[in-house]
CSV table of C-alpha atoms and ligand atoms in Angstrom, one decimal:
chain,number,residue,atom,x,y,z
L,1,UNK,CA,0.0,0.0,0.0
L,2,UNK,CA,1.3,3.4,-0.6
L,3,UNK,CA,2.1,5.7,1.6
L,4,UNK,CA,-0.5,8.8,0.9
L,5,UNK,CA,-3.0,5.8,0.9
L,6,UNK,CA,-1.6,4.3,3.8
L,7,UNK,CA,-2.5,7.7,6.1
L,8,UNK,CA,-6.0,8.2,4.2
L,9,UNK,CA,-6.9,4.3,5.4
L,10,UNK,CA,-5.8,5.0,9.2
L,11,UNK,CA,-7.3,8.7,9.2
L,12,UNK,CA,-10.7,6.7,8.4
L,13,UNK,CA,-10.0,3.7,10.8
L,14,UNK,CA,-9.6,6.6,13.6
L,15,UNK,CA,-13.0,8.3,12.2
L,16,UNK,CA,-14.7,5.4,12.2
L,17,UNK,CA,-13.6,4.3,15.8
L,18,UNK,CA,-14.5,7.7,17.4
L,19,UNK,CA,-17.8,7.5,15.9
L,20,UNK,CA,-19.0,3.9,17.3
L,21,UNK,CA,-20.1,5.4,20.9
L,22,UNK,CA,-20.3,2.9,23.3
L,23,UNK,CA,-20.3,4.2,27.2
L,24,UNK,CA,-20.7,0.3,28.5
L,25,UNK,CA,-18.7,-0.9,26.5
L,26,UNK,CA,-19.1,-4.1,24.5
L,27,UNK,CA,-23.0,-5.5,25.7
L,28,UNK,CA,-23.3,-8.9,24.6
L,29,UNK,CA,-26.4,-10.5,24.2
L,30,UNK,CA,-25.7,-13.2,26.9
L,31,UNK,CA,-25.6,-10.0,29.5
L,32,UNK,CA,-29.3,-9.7,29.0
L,33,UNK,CA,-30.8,-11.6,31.7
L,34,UNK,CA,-34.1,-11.3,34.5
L,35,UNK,CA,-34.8,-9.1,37.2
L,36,UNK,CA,-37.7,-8.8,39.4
L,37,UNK,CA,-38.7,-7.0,42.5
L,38,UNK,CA,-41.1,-8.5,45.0
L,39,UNK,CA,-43.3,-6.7,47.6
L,40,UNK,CA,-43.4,-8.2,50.7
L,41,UNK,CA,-45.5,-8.3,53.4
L,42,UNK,CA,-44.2,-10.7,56.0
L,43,UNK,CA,-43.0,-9.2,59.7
L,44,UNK,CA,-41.9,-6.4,58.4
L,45,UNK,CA,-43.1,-5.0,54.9
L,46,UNK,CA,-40.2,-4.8,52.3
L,47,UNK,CA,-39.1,-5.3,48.8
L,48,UNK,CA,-36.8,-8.1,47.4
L,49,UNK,CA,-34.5,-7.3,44.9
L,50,UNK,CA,-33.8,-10.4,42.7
L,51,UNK,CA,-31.3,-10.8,40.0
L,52,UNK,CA,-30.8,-13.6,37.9
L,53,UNK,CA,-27.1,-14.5,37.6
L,54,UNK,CA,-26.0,-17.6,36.5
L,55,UNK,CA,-29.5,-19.3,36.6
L,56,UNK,CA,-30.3,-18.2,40.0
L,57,UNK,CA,-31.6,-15.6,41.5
L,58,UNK,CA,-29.1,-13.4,43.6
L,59,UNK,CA,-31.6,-12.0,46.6
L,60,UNK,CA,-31.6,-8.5,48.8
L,61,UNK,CA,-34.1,-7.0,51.2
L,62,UNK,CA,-34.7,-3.9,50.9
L,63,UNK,CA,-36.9,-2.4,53.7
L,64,UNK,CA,-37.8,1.0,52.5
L,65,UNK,CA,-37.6,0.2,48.5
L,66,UNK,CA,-36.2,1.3,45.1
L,67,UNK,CA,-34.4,4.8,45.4
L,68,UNK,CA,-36.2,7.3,43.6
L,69,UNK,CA,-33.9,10.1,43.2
L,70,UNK,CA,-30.6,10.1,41.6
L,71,UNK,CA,-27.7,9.8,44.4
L,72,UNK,CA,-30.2,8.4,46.8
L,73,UNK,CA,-28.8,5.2,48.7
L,74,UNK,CA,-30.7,2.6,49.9
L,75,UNK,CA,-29.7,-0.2,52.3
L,76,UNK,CA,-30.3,-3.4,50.5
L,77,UNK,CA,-29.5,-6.7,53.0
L,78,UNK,CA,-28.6,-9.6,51.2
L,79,UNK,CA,-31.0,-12.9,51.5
L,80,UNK,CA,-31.1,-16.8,50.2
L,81,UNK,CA,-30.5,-17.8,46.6
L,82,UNK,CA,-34.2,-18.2,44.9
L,83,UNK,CA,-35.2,-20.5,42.2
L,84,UNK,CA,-35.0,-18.8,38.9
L,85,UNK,CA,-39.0,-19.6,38.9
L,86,UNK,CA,-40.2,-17.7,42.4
L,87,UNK,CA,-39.5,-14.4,40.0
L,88,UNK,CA,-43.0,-15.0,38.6
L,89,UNK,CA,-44.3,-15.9,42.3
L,90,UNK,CA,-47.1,-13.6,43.2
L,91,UNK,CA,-49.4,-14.8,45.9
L,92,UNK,CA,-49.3,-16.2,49.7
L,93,UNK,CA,-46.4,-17.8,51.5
L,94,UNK,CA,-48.6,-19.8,55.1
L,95,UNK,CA,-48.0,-18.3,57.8
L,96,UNK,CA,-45.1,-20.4,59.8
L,97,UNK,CA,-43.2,-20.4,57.0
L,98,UNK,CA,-40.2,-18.3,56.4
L,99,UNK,CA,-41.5,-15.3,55.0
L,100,UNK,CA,-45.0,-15.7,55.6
L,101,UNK,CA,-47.2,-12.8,54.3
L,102,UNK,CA,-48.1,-11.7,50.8
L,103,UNK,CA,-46.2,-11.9,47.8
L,104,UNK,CA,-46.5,-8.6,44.8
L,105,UNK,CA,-44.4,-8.8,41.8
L,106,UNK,CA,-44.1,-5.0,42.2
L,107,UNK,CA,-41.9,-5.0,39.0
L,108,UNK,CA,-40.4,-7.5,36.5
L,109,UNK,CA,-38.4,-7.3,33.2
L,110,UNK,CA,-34.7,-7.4,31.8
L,111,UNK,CA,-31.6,-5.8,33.0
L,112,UNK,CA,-28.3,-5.4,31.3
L,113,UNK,CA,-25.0,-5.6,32.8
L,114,UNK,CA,-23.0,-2.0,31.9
L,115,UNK,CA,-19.9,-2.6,34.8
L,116,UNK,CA,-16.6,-2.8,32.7
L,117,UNK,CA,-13.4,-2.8,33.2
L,118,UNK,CA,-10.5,-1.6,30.5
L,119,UNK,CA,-13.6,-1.1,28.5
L,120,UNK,CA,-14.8,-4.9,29.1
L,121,UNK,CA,-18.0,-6.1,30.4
L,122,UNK,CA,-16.8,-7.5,34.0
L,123,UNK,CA,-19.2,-10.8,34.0
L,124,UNK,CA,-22.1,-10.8,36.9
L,125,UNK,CA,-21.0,-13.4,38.8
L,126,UNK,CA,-17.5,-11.9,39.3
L,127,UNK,CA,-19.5,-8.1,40.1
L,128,UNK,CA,-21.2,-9.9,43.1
L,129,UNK,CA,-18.2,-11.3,44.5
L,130,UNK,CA,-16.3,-8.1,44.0
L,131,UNK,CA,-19.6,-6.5,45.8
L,132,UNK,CA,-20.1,-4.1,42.5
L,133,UNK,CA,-22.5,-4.3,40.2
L,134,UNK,CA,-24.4,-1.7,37.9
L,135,UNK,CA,-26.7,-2.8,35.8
L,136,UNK,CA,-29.6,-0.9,33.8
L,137,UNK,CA,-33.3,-1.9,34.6
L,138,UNK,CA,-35.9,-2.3,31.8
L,139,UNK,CA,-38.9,-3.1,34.2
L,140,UNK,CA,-42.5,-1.5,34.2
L,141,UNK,CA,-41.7,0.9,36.2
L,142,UNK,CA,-37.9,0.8,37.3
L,143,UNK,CA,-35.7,1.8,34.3
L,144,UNK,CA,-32.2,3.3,34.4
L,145,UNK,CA,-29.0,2.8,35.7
L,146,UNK,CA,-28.5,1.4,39.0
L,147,UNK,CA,-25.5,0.4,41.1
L,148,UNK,CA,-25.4,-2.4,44.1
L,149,UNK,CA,-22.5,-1.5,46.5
L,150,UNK,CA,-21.5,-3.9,49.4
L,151,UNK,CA,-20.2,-1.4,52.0
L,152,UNK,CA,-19.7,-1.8,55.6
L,153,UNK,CA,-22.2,-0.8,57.8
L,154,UNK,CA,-22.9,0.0,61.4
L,155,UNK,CA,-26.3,-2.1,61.3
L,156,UNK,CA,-25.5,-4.8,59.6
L,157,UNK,CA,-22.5,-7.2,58.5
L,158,UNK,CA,-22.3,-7.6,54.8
L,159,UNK,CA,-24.6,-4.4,53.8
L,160,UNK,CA,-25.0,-3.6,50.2
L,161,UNK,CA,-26.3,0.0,49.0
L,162,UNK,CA,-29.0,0.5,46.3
L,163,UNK,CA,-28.1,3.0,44.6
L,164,UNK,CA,-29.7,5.3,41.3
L,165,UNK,CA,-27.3,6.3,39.4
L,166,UNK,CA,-27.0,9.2,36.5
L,167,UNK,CA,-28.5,8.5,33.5
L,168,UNK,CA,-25.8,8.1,30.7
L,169,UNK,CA,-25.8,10.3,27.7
L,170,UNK,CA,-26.5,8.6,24.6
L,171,UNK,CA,-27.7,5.3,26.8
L,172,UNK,CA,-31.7,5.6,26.8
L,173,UNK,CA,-32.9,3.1,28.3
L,174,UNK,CA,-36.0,1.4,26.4
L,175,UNK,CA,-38.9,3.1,28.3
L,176,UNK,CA,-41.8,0.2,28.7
L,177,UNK,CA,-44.8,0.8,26.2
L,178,UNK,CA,-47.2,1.0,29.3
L,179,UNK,CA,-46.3,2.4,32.6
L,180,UNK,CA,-48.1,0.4,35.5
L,181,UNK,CA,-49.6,2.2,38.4
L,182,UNK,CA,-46.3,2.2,41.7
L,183,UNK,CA,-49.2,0.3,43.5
L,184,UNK,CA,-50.3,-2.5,41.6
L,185,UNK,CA,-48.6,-5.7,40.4
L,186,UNK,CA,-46.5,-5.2,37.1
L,187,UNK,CA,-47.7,-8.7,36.2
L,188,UNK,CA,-51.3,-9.0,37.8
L,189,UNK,CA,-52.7,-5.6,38.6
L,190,UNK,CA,-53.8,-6.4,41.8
L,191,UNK,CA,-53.3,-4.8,45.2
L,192,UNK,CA,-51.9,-6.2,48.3
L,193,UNK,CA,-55.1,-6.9,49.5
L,194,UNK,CA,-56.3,-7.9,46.4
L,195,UNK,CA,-53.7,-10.7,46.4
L,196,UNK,CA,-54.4,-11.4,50.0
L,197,UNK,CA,-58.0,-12.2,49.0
L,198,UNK,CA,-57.9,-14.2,46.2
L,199,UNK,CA,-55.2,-16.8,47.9
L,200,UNK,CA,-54.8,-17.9,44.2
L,201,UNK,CA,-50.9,-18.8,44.9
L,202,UNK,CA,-49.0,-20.5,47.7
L,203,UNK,CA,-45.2,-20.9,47.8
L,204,UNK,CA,-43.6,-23.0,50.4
Q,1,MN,MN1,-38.8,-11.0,51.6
């Protein structure tokens, strides 16, 4: 290759590279995977947080909820491993049983791995041994960039932090084609007490 030719081919290379914009890096497919987020009325009401990683689902309590603000931290206490299949598990758990009480899916949907490192995905598993992971929601009603921080915490031994992060420029998240009212079920519609009644489901 000539020279002149040789600098017109790398000028284009170097347009061509500053034009693919990719803040998360490379997203593969396989980084795709199932979220849901399960209201909770047992002793205490409170929301689970469940990721699917690896075919399970990687649990956290979180007492007062899904941060609504950007910057705004909350504490998110790790629980049990799930069966991939209690994501879809709306209904009642008997009384007696660990976690008795009510069961909502409050929201459910897809969420993307964005954590990277030297602009490389950094797989899930590895983010929750590390104790950080930042993912992106595509749920009903929770979408946008989220990080889970394990931190140390006067209350409680292994503490994670739920935190909403920034939105990235130029990373929209999908926005769902119908937004579902913050107190119904993102799969059902119901209420709590709507659940309650009908006693249609029991997990033990
Ligand atoms: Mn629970």
């Amino acid at each position: 290759m000539a020279r002149s030719s040789l600098k017109t081919y790398r000028k284009r290379r170097e347009l061509k590279k500053s034009s693919i914009y990719e803040p998360y890096g490379r997203i593969k497919k396989s980084e795709s995977a199932l979220f849901v987020i399960q209201k909770h009325d047992a002793s205490h009401l409170h929301y689970d947080l469940r990721l699917e990683i690896d075919g399970v689902l990687k649990s956290w309590a979180v007492p007062k909820g899904m941060p609504e603000k950007v910057d705004i931290k909350r504490l998110a206490i790790p629980t049990d491993d799930h069966p991939y299949e209690y994501a879809h598990f709306e209904g009642i758990i008997p009384q007696g049983h660990y976690g008795g009480g009510t069961v909502m899916v409050w929201d459910i949907g897809s969420y993307q791995n964005i954590k990277t490192k030297n602009n490389e995905l950094v797989p899930m598993s590895e983010c929750y041994d590390e104790g950080r992971i930042e993912v992106i929601f595509n749920g009903k009603k929770i979408q946008g960039p989220f990080a889970l921080v394990r931190t140390k915490s006067l209350y409680a031994k292994n503490a994670w932090l739920l935190i909403k992060m920034r939105a990235i420029p130029g990373a929209k998240p999908k926005s769902a084609k119908k937004k579902v009212r913050k107190d119904v079920s993102a799969l059902s519609g119901r209420t709590m007490n709507q659940i309650t009644r009908d006693h249609d489901a029991e997990w033990d």
